[in-house]
PDB file of C-alpha atoms in Angstrom:
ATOM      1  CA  UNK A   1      40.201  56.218  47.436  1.00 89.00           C
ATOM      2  CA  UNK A   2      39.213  58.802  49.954  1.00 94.00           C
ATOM      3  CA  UNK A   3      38.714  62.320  48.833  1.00 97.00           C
ATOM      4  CA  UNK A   4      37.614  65.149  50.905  1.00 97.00           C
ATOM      5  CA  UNK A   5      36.713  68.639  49.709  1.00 98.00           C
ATOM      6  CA  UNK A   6      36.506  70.957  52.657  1.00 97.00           C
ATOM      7  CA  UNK A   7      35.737  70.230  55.848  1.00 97.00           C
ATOM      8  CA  UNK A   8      31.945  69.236  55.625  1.00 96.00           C
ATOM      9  CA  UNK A   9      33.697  65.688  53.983  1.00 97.00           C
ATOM     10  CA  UNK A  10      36.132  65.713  56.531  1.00 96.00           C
ATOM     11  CA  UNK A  11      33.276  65.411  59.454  1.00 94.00           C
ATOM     12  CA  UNK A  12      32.306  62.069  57.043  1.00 93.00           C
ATOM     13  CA  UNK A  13      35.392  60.740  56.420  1.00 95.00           C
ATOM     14  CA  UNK A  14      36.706  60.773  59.861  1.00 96.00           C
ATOM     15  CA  UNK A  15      36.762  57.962  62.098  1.00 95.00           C
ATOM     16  CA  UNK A  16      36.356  60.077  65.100  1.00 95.00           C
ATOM     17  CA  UNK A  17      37.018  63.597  66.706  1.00 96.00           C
ATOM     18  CA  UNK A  18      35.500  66.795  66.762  1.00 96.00           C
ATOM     19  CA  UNK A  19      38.135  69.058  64.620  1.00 96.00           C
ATOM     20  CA  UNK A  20      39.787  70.915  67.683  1.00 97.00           C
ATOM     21  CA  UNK A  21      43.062  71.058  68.327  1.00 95.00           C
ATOM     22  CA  UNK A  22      42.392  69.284  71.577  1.00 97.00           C
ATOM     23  CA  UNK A  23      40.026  66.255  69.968  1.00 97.00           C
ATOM     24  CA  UNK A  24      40.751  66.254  66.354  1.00 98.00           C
ATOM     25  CA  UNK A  25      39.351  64.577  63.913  1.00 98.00           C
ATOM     26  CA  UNK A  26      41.001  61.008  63.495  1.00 98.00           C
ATOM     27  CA  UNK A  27      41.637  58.717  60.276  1.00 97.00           C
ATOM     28  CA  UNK A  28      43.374  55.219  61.684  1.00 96.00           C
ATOM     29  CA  UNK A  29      44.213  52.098  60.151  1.00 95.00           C
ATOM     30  CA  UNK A  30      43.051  52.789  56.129  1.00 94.00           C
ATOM     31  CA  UNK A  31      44.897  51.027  53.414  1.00 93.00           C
ATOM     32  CA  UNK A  32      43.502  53.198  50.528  1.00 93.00           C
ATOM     33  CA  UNK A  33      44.671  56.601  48.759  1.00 95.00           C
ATOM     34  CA  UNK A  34      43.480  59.730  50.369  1.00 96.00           C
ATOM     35  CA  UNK A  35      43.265  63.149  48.435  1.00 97.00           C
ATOM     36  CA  UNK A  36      42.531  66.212  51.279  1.00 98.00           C
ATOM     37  CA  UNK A  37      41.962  69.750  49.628  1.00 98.00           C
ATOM     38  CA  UNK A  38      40.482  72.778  51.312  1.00 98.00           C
ATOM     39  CA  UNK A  39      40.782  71.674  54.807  1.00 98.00           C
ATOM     40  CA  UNK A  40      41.534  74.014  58.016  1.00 97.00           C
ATOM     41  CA  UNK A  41      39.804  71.359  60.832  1.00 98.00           C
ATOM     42  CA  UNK A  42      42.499  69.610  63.289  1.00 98.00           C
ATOM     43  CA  UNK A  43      43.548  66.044  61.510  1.00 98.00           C
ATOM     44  CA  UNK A  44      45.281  63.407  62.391  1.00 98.00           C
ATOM     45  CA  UNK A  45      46.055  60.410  59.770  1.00 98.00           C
ATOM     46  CA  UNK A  46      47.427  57.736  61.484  1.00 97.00           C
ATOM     47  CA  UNK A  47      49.132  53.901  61.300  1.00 97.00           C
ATOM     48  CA  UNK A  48      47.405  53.694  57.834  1.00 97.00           C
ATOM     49  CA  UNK A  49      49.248  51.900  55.088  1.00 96.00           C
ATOM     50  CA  UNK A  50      49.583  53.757  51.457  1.00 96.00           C
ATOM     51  CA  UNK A  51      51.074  51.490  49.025  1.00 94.00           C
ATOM     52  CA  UNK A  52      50.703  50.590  44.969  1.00 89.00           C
ATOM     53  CA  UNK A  53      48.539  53.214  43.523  1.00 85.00           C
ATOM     54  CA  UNK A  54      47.768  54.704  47.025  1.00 87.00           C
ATOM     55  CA  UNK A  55      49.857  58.000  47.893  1.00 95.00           C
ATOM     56  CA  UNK A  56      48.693  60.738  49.806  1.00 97.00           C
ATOM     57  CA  UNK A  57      47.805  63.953  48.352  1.00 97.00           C
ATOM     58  CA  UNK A  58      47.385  67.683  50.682  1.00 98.00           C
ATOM     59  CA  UNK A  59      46.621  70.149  48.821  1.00 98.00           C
ATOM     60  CA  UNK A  60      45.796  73.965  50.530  1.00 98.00           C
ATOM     61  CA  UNK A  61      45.064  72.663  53.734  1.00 98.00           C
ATOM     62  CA  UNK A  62      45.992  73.360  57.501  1.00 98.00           C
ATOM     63  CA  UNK A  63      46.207  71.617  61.089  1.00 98.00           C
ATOM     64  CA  UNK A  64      47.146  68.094  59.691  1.00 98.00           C
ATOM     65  CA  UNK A  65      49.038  65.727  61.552  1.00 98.00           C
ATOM     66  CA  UNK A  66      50.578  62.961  59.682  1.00 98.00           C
ATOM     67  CA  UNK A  67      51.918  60.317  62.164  1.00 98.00           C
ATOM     68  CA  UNK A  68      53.432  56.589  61.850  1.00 98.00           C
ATOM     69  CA  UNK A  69      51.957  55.590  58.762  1.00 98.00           C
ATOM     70  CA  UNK A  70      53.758  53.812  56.243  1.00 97.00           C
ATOM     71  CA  UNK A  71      54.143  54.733  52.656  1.00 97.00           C
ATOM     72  CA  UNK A  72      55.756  52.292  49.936  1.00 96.00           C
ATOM     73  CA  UNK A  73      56.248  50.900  46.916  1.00 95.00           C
ATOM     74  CA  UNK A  74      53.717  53.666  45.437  1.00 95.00           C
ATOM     75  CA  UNK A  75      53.650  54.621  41.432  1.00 93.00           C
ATOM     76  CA  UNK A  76      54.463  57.948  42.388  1.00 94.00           C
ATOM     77  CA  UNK A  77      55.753  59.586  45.124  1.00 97.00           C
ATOM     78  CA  UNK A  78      54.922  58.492  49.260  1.00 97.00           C
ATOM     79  CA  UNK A  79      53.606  62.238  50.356  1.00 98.00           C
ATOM     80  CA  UNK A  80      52.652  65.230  48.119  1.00 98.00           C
ATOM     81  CA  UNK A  81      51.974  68.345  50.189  1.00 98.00           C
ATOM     82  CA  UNK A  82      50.956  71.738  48.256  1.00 98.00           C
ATOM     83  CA  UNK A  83      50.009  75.318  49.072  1.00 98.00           C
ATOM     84  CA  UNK A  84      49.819  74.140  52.867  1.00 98.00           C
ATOM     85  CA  UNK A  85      50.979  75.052  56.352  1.00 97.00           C
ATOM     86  CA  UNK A  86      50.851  73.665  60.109  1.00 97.00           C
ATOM     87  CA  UNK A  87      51.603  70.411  59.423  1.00 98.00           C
ATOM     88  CA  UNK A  88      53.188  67.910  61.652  1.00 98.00           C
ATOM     89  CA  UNK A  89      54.908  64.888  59.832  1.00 98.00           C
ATOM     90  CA  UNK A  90      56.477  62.368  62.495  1.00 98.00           C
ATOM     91  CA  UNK A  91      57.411  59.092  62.871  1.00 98.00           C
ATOM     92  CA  UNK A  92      56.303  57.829  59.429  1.00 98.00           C
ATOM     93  CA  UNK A  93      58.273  55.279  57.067  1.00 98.00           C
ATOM     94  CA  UNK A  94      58.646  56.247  53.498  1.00 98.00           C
ATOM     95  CA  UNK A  95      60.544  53.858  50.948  1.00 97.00           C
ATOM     96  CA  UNK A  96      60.847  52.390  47.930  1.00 97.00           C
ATOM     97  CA  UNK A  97      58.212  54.796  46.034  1.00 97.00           C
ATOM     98  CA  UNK A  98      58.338  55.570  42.071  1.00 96.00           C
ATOM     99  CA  UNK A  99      58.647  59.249  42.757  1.00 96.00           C
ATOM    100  CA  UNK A 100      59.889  61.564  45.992  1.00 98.00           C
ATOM    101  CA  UNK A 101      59.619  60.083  49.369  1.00 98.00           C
ATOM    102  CA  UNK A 102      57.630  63.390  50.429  1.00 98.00           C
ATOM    103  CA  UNK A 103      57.463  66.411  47.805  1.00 98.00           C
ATOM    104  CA  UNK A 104      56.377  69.759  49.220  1.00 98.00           C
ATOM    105  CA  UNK A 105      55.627  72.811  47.083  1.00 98.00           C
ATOM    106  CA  UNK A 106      55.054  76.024  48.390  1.00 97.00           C
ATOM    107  CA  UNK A 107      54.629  75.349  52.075  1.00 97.00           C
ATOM    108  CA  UNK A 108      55.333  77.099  54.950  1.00 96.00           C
ATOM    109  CA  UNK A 109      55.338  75.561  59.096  1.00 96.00           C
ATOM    110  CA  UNK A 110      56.026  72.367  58.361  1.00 97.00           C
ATOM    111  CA  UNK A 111      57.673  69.668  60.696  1.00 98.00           C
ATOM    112  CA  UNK A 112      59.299  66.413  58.776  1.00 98.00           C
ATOM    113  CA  UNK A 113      60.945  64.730  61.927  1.00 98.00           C
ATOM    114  CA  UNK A 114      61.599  61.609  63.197  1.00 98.00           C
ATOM    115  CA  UNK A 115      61.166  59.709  59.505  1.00 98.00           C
ATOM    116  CA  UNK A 116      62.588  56.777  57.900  1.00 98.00           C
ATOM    117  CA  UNK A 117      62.812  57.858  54.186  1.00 98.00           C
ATOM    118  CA  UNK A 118      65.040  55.368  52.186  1.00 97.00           C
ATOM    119  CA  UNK A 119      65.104  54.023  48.436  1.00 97.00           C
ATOM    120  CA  UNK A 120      63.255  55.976  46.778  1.00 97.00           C
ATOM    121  CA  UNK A 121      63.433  57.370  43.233  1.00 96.00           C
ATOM    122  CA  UNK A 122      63.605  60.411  43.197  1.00 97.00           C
ATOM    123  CA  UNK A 123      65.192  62.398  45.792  1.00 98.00           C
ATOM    124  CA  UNK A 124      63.850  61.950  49.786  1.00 98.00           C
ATOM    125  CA  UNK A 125      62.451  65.306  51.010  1.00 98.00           C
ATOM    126  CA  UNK A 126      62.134  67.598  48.384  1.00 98.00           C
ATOM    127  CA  UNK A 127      60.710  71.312  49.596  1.00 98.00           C
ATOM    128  CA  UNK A 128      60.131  73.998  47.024  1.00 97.00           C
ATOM    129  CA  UNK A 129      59.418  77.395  47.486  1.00 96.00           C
ATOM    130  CA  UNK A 130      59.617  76.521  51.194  1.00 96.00           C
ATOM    131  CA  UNK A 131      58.897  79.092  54.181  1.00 96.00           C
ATOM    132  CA  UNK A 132      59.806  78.568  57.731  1.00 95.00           C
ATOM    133  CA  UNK A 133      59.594  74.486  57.831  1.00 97.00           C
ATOM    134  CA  UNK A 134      61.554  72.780  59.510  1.00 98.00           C
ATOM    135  CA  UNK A 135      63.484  69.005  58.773  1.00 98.00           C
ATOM    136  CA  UNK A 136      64.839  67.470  62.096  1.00 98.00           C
ATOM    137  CA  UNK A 137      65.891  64.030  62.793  1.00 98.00           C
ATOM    138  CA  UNK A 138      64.984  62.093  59.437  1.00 98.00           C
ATOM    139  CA  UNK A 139      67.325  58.889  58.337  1.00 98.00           C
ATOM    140  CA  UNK A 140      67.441  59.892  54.471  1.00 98.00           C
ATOM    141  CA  UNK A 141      69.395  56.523  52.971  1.00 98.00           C
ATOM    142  CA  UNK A 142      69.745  54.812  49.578  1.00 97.00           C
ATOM    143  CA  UNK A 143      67.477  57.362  46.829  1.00 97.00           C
ATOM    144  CA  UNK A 144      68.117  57.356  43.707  1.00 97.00           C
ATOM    145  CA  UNK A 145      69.003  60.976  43.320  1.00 97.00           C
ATOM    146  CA  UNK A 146      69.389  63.206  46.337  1.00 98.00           C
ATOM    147  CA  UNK A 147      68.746  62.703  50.390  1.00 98.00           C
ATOM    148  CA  UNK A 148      66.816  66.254  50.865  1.00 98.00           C
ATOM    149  CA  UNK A 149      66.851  69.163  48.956  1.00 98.00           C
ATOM    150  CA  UNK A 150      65.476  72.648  50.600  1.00 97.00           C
ATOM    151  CA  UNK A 151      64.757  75.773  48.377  1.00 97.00           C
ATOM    152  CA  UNK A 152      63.475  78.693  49.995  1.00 97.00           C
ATOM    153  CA  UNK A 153      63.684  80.711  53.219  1.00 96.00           C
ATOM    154  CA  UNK A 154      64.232  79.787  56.612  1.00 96.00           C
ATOM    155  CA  UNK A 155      64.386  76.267  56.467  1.00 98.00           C
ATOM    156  CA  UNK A 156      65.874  74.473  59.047  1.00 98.00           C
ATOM    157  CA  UNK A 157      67.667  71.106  58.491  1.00 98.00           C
ATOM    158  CA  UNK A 158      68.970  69.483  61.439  1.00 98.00           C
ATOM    159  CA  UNK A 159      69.693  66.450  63.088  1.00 98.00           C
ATOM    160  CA  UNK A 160      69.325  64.167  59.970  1.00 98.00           C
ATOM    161  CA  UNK A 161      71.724  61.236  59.275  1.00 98.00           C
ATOM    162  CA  UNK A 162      71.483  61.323  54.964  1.00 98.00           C
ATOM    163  CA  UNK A 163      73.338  58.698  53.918  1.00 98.00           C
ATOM    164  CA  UNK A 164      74.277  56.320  50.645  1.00 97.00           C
ATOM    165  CA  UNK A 165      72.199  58.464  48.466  1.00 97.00           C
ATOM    166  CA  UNK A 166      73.071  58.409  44.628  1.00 96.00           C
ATOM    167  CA  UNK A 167      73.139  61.985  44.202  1.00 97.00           C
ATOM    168  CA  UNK A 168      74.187  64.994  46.427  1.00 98.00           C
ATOM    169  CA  UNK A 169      73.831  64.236  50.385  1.00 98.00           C
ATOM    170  CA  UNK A 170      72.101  67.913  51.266  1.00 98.00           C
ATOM    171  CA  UNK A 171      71.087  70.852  48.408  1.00 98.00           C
ATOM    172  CA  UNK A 172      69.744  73.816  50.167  1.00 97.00           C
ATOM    173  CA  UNK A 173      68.643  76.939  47.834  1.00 96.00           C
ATOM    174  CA  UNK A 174      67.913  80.161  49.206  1.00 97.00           C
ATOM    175  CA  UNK A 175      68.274  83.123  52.107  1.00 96.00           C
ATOM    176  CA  UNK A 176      68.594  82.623  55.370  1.00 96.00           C
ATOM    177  CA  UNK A 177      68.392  78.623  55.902  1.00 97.00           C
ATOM    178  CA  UNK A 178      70.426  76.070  58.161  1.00 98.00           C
ATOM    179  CA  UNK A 179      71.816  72.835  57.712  1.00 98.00           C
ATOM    180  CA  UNK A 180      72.684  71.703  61.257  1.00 98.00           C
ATOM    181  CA  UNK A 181      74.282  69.160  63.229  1.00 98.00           C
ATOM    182  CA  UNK A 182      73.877  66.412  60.198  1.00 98.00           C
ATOM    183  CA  UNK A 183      75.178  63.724  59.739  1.00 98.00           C
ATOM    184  CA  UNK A 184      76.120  63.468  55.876  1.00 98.00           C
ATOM    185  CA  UNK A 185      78.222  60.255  55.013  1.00 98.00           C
ATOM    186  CA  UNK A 186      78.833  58.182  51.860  1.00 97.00           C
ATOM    187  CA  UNK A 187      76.859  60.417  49.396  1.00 97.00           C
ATOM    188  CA  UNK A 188      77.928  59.361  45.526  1.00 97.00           C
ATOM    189  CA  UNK A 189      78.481  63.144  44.843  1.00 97.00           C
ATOM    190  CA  UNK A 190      78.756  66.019  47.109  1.00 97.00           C
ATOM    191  CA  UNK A 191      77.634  65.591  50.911  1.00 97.00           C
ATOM    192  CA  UNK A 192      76.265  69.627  51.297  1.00 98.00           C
ATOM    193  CA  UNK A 193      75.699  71.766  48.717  1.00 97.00           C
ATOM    194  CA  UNK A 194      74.559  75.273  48.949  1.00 96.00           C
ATOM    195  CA  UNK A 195      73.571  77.989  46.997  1.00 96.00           C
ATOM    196  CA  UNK A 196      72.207  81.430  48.048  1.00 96.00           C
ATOM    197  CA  UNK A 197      72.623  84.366  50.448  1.00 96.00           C
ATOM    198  CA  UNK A 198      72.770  84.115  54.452  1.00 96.00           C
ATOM    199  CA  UNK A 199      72.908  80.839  54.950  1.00 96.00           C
ATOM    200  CA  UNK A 200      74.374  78.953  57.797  1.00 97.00           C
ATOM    201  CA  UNK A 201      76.371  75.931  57.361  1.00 97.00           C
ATOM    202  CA  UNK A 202      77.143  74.773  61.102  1.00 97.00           C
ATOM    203  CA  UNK A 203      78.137  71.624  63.134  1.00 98.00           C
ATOM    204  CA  UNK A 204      77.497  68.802  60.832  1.00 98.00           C
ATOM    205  CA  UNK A 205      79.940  65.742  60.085  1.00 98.00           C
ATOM    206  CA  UNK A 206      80.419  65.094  56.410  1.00 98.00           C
ATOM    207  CA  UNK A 207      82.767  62.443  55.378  1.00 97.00           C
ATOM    208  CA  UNK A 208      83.319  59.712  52.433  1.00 97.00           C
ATOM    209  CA  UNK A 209      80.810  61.399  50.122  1.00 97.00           C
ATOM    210  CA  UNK A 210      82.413  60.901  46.460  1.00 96.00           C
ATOM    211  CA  UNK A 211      82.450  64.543  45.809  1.00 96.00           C
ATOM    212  CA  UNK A 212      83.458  68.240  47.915  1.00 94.00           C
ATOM    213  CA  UNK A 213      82.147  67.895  51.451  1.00 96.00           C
ATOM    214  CA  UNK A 214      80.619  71.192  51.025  1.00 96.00           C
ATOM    215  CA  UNK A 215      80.452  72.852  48.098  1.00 95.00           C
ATOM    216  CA  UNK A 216      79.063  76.921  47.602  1.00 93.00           C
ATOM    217  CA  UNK A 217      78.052  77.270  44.072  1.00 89.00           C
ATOM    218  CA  UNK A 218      77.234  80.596  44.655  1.00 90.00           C
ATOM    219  CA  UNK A 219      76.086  83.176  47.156  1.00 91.00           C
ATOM    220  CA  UNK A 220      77.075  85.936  49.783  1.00 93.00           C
ATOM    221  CA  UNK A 221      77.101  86.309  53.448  1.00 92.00           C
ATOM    222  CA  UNK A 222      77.050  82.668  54.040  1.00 94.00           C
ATOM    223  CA  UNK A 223      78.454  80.930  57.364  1.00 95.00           C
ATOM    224  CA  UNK A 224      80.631  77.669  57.222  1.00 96.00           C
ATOM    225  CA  UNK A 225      81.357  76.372  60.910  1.00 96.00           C
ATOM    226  CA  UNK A 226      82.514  73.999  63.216  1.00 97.00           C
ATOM    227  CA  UNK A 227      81.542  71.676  60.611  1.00 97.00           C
ATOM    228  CA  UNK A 228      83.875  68.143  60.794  1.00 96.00           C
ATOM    229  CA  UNK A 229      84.613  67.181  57.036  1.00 97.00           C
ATOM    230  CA  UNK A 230      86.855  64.356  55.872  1.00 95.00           C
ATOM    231  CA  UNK A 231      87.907  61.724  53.356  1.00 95.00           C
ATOM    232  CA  UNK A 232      85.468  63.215  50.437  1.00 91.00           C
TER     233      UNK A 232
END
């Protein structure tokens, strides 16, 4: 396992890179758990392979990149991200872990995009007590409970196709969020749900979940739009 306290252990851990946001420090091709706290340096973890006992773990750190890695088959969940910001998560493939795909709690400037999250445990994406991050272009298929579930402010989900999950398709919680142009199909229970003030329901397809298409529990000053919904 690879733990690193601050950035004086991140100059040691690293494979190469100076920590600037034009040559940042690099960790490549690993196959062990990795536990980063206290970290502001520029990071990127890439193509390493976290699997068994061997998630990774963020916790109140900044500037970390997170790109085409794969995370499976882990005892708990693929990606746990806490108190941290400016993150960039692309590319990666996340399935078939005992927990969340990727749990976030209490982040804020986060990008989940371009991910292959699928049959996991727990739900896919899970943010809470989310600011400002943003969830674009993820195929969320085939978890056990939900496909992504946003609580918070200002979230952005858009451009995801969440699919054949066993719970609802899309929860978001909060003020002033967006679910976007999403492609929500075959959920077992409701394709969007949404609860909260100022929220903006807009453009997405939602069809053949087993539940309401889109269902307000409660709120005010919410949008619904130019969204397609049929056969739930």
């Amino acid at each position: 396992m690879i733990t690193i306290n601050g950035n004086a252990e991140l100059v040691k851990a690293a494979d190469r890179g100076s920590g600037t946001k034009n040559d940042p420090y690099v960790i490549d091709g690993r196959a062990e758990a990795m536990e980063i706290n206290d970290t502001d340096k520029h990071l990127v973890i890439r193509e390493c392979v976290f699997t068994g006992q061997n998630n990774l773990c963020v916790n109140r750190a900044s500037n970390i990149e997170i790109v085409e890695n794969a995370f499976s088959k882990n005892e708990t969940s693929g990606v746990v991200v806490m108190k941290s910001s400016g993150m960039r998560i692309i590319g990666n493939e996340v399935t078939e872990n005992e927990g969340f795909g990727f749990y976030f709690n209490e982040t804020n400037d986060i990008i989940v995009k371009g991910n292959e999250v699928r049959e996991n445990q727990y739900s896919g994406i899970y943010i809470l007590k989310g600011r400002e991050n943003l969830i674009e272009g993820n195929g969320v298929s085939e978890n056990k409970v939900r496909g992504i579930v946003a609580e918070g402010g200002g979230i952005i989900i858009e451009g995801n196709e969440v699919r054949e999950n066993k719970d609802h398709g899309i929860v978001a919680e909060g003020v002033g969020n967006l679910v976007k142009g999403n492609e929500v199909d075959e959920n077992e229970q409701r394709g969007i749900w949404l609860v909260g003030n100022e929220n903006e329901v807009k453009a997405n397809q939602v069809k053949k979940n087993g539940q309401d298409g889109i269902h307000i529990l409660r709120g005010n000053e919410n949008e619904v739009k130019e969204n397609e919904v049929k056969r739930n």
